[in-house]
JSON list of C-alpha atoms in Angstrom, two decimals:
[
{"chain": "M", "resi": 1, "resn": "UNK", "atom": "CA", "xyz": [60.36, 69.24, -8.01]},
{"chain": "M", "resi": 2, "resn": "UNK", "atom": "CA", "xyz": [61.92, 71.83, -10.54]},
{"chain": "M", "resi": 3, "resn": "UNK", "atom": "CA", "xyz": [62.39, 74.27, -7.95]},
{"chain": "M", "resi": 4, "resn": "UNK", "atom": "CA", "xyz": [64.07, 71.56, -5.69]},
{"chain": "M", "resi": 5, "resn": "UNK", "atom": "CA", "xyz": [66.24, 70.56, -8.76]},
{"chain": "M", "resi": 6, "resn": "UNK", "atom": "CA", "xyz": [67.58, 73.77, -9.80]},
{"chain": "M", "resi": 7, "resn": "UNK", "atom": "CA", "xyz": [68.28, 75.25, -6.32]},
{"chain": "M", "resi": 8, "resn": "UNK", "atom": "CA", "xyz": [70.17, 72.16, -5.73]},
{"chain": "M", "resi": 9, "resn": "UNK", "atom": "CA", "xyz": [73.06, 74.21, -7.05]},
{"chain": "M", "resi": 10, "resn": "UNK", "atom": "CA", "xyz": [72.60, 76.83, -4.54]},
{"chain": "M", "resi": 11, "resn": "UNK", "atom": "CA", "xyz": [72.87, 73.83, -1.88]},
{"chain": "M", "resi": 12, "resn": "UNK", "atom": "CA", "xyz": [76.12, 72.92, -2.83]},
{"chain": "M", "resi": 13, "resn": "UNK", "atom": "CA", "xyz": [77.42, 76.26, -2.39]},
{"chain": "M", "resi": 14, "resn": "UNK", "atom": "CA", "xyz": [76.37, 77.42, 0.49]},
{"chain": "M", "resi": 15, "resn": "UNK", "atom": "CA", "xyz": [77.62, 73.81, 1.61]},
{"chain": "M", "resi": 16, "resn": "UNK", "atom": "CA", "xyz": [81.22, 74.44, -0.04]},
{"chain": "M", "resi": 17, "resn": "UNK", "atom": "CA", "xyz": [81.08, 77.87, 1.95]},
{"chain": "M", "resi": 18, "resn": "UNK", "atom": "CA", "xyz": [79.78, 76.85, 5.45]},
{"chain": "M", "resi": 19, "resn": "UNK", "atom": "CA", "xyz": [79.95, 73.11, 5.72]},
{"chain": "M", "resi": 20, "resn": "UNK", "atom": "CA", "xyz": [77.29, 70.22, 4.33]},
{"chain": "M", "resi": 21, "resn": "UNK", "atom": "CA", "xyz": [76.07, 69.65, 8.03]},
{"chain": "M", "resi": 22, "resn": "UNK", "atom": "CA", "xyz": [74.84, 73.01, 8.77]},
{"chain": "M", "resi": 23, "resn": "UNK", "atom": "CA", "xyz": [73.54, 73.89, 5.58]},
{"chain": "M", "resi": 24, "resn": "UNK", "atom": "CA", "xyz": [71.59, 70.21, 5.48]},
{"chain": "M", "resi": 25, "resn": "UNK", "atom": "CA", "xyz": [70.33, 71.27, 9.37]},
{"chain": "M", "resi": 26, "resn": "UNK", "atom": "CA", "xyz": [69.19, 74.63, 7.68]},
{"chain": "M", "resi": 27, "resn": "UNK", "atom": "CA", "xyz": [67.73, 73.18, 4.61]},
{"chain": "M", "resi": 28, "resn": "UNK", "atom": "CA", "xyz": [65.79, 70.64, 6.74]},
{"chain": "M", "resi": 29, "resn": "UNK", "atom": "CA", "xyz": [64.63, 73.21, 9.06]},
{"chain": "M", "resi": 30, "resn": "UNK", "atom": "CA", "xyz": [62.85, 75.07, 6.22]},
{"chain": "M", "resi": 31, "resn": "UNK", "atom": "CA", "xyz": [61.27, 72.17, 4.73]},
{"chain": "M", "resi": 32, "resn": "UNK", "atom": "CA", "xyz": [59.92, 70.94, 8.42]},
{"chain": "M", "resi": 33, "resn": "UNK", "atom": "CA", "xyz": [58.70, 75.06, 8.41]},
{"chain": "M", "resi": 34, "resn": "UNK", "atom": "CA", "xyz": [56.92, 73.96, 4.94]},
{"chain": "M", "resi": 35, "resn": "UNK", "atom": "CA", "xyz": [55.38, 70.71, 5.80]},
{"chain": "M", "resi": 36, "resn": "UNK", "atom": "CA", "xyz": [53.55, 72.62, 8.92]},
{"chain": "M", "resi": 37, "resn": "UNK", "atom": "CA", "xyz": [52.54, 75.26, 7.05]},
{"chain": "M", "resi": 38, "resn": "UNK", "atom": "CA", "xyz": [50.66, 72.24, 4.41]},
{"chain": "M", "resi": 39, "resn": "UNK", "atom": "CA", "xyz": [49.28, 70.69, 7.24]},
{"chain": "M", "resi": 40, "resn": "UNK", "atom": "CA", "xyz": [47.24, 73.84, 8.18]},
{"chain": "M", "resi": 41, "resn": "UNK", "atom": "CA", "xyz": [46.86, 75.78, 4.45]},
{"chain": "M", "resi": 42, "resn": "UNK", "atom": "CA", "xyz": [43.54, 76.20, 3.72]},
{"chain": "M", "resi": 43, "resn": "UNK", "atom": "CA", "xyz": [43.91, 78.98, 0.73]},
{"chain": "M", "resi": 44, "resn": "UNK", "atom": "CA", "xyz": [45.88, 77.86, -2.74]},
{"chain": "M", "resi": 45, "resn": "UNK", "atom": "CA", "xyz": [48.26, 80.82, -1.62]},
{"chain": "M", "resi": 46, "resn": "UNK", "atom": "CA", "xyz": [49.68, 79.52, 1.73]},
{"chain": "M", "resi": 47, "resn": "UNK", "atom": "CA", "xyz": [49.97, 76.49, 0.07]},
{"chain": "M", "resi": 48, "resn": "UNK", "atom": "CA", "xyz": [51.83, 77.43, -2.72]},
{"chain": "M", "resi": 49, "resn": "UNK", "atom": "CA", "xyz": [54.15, 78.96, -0.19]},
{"chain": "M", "resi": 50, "resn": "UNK", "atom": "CA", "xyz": [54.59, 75.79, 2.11]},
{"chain": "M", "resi": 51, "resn": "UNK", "atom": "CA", "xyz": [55.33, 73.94, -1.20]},
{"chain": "M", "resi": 52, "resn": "UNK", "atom": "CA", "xyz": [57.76, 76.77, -2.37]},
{"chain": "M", "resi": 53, "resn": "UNK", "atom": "CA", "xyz": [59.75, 76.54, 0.97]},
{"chain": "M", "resi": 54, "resn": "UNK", "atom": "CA", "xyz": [59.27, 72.62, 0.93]},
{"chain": "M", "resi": 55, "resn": "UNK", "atom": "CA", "xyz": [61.18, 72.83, -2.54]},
{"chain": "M", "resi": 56, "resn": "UNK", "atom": "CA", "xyz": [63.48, 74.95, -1.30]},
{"chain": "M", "resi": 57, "resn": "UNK", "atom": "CA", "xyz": [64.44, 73.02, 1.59]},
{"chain": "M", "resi": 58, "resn": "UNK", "atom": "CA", "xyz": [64.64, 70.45, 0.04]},
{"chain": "M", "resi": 59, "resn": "UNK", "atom": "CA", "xyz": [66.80, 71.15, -2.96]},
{"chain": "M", "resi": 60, "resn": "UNK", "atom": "CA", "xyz": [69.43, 72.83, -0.98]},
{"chain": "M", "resi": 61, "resn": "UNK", "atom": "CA", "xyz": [69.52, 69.63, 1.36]},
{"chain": "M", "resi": 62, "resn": "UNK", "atom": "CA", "xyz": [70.32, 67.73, -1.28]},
{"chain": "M", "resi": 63, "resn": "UNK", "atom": "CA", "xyz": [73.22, 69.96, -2.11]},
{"chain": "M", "resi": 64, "resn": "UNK", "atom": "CA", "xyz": [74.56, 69.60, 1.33]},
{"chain": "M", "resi": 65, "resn": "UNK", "atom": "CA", "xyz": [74.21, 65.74, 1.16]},
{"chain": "M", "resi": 66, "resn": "UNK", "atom": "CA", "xyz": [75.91, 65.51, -2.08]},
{"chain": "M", "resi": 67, "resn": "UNK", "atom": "CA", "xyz": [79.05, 67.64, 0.12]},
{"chain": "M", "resi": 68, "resn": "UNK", "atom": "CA", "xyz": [78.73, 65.07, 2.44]},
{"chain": "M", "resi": 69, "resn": "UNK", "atom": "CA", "xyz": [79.32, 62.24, 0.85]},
{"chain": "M", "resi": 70, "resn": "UNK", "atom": "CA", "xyz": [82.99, 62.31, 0.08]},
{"chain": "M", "resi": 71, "resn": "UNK", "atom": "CA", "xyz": [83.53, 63.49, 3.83]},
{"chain": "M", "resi": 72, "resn": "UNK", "atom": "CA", "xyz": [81.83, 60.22, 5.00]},
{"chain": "M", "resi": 73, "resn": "UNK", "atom": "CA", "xyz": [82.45, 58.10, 2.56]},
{"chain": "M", "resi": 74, "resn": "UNK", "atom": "CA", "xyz": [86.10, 59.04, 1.15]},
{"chain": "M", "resi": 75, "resn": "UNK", "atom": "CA", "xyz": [86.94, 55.54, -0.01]},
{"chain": "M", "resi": 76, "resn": "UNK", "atom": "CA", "xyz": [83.73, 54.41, -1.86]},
{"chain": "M", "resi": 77, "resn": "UNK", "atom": "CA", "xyz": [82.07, 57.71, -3.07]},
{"chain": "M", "resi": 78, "resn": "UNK", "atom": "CA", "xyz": [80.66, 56.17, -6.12]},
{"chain": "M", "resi": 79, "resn": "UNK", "atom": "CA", "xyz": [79.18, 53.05, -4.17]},
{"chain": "M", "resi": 80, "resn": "UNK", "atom": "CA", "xyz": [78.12, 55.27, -1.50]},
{"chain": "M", "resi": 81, "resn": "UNK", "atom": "CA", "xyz": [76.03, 57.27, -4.39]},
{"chain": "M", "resi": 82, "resn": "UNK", "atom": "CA", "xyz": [74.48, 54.00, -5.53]},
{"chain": "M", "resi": 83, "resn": "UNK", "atom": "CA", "xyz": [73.21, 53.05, -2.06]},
{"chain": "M", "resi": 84, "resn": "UNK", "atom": "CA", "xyz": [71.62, 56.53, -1.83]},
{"chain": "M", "resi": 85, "resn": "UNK", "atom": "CA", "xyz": [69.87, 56.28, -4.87]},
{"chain": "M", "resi": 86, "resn": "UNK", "atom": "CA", "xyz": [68.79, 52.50, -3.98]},
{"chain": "M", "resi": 87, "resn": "UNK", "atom": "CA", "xyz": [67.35, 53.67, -0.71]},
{"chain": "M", "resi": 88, "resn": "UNK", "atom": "CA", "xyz": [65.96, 57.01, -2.55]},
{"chain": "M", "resi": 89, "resn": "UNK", "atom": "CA", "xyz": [63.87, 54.76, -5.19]},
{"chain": "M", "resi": 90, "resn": "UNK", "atom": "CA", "xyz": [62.66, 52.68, -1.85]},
{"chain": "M", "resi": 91, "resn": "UNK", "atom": "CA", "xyz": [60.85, 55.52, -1.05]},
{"chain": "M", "resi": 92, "resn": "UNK", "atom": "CA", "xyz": [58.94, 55.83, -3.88]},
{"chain": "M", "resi": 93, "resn": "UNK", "atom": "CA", "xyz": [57.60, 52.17, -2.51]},
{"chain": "M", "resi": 94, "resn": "UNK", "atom": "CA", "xyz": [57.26, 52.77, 1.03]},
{"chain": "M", "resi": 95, "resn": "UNK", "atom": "CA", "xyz": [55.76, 56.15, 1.25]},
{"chain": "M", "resi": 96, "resn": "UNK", "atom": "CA", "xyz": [52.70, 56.09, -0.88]},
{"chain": "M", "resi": 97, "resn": "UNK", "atom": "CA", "xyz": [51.13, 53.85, 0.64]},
{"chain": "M", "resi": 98, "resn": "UNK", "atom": "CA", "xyz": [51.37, 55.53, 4.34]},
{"chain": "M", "resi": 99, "resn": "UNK", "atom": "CA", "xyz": [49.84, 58.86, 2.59]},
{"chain": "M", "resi": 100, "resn": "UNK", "atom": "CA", "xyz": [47.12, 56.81, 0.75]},
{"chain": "M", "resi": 101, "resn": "UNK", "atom": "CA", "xyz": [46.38, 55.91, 4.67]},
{"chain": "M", "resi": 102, "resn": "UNK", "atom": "CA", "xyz": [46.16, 59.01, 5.91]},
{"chain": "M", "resi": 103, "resn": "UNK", "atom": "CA", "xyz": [43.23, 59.60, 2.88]},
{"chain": "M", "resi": 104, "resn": "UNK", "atom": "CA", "xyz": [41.42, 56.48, 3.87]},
{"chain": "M", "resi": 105, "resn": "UNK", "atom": "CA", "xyz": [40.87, 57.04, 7.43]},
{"chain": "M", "resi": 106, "resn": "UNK", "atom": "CA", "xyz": [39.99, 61.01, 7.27]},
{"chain": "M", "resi": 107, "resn": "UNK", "atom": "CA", "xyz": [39.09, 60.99, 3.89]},
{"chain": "M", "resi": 108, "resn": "UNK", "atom": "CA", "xyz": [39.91, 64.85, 1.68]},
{"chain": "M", "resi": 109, "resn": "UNK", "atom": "CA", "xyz": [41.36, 66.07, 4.98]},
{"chain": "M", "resi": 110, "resn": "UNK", "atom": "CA", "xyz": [43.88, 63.16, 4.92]},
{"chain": "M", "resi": 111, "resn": "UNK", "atom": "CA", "xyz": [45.82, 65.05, 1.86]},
{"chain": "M", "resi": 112, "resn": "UNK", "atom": "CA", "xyz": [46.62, 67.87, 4.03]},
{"chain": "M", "resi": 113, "resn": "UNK", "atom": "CA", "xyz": [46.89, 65.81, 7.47]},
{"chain": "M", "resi": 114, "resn": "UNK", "atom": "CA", "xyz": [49.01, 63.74, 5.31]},
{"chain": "M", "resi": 115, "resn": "UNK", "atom": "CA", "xyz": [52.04, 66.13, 5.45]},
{"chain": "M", "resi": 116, "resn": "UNK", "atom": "CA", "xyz": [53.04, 64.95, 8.98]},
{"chain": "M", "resi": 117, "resn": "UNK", "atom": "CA", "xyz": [54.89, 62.77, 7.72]},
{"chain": "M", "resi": 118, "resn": "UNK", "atom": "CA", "xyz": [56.83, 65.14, 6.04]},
{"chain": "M", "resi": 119, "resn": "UNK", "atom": "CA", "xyz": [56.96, 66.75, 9.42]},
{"chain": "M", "resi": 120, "resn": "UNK", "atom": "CA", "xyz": [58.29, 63.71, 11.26]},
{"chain": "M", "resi": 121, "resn": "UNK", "atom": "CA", "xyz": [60.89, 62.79, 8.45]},
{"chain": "M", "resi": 122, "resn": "UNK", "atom": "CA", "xyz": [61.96, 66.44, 8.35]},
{"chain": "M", "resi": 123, "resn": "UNK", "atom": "CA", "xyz": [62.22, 66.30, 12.67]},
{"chain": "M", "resi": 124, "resn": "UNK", "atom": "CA", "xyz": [64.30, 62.60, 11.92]},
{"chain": "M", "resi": 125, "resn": "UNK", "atom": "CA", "xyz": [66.73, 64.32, 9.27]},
{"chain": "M", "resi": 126, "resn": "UNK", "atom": "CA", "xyz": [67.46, 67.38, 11.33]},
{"chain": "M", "resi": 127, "resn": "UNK", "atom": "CA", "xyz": [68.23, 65.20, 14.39]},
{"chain": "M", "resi": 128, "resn": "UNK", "atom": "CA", "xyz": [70.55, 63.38, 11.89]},
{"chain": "M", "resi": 129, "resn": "UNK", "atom": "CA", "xyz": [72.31, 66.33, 11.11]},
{"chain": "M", "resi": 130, "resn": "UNK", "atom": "CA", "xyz": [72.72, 67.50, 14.29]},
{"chain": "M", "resi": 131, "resn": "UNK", "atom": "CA", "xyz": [74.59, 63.91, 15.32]},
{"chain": "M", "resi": 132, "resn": "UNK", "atom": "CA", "xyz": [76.75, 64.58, 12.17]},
{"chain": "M", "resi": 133, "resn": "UNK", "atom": "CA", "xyz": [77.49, 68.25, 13.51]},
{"chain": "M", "resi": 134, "resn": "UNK", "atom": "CA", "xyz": [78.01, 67.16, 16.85]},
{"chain": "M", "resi": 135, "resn": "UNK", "atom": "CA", "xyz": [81.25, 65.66, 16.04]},
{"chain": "M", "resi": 136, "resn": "UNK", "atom": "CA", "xyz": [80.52, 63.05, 18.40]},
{"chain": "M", "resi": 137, "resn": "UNK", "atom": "CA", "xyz": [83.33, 61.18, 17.21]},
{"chain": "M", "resi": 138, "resn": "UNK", "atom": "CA", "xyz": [85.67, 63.38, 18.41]},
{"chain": "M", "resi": 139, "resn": "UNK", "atom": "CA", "xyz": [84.76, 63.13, 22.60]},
{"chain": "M", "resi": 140, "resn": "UNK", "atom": "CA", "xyz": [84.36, 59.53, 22.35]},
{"chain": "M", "resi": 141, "resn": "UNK", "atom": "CA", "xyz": [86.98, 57.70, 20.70]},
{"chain": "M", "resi": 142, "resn": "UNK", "atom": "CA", "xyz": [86.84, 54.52, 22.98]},
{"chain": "M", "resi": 143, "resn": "UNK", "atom": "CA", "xyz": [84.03, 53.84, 20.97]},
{"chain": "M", "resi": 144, "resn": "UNK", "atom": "CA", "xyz": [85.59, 54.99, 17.58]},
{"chain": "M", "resi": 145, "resn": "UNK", "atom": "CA", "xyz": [83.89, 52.07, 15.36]},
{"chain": "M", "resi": 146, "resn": "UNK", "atom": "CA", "xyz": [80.47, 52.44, 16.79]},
{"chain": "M", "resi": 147, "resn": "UNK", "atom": "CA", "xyz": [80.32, 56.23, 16.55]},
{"chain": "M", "resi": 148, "resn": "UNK", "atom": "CA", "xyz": [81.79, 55.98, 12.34]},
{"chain": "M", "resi": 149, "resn": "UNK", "atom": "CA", "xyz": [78.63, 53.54, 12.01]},
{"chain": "M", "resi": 150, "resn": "UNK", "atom": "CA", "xyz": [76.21, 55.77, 13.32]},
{"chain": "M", "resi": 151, "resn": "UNK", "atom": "CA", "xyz": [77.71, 58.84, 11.40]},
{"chain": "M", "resi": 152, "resn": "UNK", "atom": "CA", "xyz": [77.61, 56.21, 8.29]},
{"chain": "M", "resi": 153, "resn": "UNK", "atom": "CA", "xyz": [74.29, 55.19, 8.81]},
{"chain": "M", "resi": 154, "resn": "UNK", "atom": "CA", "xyz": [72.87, 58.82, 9.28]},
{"chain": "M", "resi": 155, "resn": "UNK", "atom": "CA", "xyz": [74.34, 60.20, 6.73]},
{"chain": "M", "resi": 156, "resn": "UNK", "atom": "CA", "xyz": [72.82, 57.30, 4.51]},
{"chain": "M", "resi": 157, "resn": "UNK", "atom": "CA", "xyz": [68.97, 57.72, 6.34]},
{"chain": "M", "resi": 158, "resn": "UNK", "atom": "CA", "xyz": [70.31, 61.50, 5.54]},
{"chain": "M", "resi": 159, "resn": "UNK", "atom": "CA", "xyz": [70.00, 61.12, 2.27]},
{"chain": "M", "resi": 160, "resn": "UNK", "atom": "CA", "xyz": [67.31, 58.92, 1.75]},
{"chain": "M", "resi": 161, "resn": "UNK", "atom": "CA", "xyz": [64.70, 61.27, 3.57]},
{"chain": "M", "resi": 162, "resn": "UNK", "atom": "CA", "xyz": [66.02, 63.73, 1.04]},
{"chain": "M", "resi": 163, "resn": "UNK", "atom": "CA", "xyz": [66.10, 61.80, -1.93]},
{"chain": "M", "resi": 164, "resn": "UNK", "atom": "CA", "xyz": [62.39, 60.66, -1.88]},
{"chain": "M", "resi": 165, "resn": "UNK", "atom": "CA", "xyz": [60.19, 61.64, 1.05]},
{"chain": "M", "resi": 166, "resn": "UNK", "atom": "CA", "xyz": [60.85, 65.46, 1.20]},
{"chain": "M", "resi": 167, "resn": "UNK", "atom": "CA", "xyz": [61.86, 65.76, -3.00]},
{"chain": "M", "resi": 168, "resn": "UNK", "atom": "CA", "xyz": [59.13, 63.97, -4.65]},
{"chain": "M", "resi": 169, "resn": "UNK", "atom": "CA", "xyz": [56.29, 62.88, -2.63]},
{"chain": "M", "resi": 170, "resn": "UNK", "atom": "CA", "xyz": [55.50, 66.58, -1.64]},
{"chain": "M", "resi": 171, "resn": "UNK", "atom": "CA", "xyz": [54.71, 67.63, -5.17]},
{"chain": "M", "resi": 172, "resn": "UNK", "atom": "CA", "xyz": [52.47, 64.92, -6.38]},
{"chain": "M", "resi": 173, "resn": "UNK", "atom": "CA", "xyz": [50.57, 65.23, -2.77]},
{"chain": "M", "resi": 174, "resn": "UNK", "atom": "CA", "xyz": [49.60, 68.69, -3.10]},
{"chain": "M", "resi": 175, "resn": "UNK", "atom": "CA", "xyz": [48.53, 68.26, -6.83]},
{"chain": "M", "resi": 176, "resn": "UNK", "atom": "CA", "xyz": [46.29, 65.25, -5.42]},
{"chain": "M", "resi": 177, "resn": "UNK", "atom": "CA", "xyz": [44.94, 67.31, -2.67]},
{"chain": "M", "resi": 178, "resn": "UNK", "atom": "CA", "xyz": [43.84, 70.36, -5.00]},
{"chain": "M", "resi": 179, "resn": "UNK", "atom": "CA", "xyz": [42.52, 68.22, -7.61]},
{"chain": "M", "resi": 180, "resn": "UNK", "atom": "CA", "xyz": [40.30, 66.06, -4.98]},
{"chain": "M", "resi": 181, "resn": "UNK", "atom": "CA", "xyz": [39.42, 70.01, -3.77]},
{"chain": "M", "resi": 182, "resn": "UNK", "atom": "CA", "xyz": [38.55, 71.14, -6.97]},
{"chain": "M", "resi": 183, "resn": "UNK", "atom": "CA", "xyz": [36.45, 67.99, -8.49]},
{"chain": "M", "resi": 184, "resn": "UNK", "atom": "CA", "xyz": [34.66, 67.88, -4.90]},
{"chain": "M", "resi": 185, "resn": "UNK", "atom": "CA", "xyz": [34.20, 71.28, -5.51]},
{"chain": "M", "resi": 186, "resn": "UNK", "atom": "CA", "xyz": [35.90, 72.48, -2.46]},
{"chain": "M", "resi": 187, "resn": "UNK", "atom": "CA", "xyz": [38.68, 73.78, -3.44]},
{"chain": "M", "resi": 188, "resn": "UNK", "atom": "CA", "xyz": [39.39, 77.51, -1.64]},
{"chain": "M", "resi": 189, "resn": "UNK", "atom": "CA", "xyz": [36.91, 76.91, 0.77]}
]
């Protein structure tokens, strides 16, 4: 979560340079790369290094977000921040319980098998970005209202992967997984 929080920053620049779309697409890309790497880690290392890139990702997605939300939202930035932190805390109820699933039906393996969901959220958010680069908008304009509340409602499901599922949950799941490792004595094996 530190990691994600300070190269944040580095999100917003690289989204003030090449646009908050790509560099979201990019960031998401790396924390899919991340979450797939978890999912098979069997050594502290490659884990540490999925978690690294998951940080990563994610931090510089949430630069790119941040870019995009006076692009989308021009009228109502402030209440458009406020609906992405409401749906970013909603996380934090919805997403526990799914892992805690994954732990109950295969048990230690579920912490690692667990990170598909990061997988499938990171899959969701880079097909969001991609409809947001698309500039869909653009070609279809007999259907100008529609297409503004898709881009609207992206950029807000945008966010809120960011915001909880791929910036939080991540860190407290791998520290749950090692510890479960290392009191079963397990851990490295």
């Amino acid at each position: 979560s530190l990691l994600a929080s300070v190269i944040r920053i580095v999100g917003g620049y690289l989204s003030d340079a090449f646009g908050g779309e790509i560099v979201a697409l990019g960031a998401y890309a790396t924390t899919l790369v991340g979450a797939l790497i978890l999912i098979g880690a069997h050594t502290f290392g490659i884990s540490l290094l999925g978690e690294v890139l998951m940080g990563i990702g994610m931090g510089i997605a949430n630069g790119a977000v941040f870019k995009l939300v006076p692009k989308y939202v021009p009228h109502a930035t402030g209440g458009a921040a406020g609906w992405v932190g409401g749906l970013g805390a909603f996380g934090g109820f919805v997403v526990p319980p799914i892992l805690g699933k994954f732990v109950d039906i295969y048990h230690h393996a579920g912490y690692a098998k667990g990170f598909i969901v990061y997988v499938i959220l990171a899959g969701l958010a880079i097909l969001i970005s991609l409809i947001l680069l698309s500039g869909v908008k653009k070609k279809l304009k007999k259907l100008k209202f529609v297409i503004l509340q898709l881009k609207f409602l992206s950029f807000f499901l945008l966010f809120y992967f960011n915001n909880f599922f791929i910036l939080i949950m991540p860190t407290i799941w791998t520290y749950k997984m090692w510890k479960f490792e290392i009191s079963a004595g397990r851990a490295f094996s």
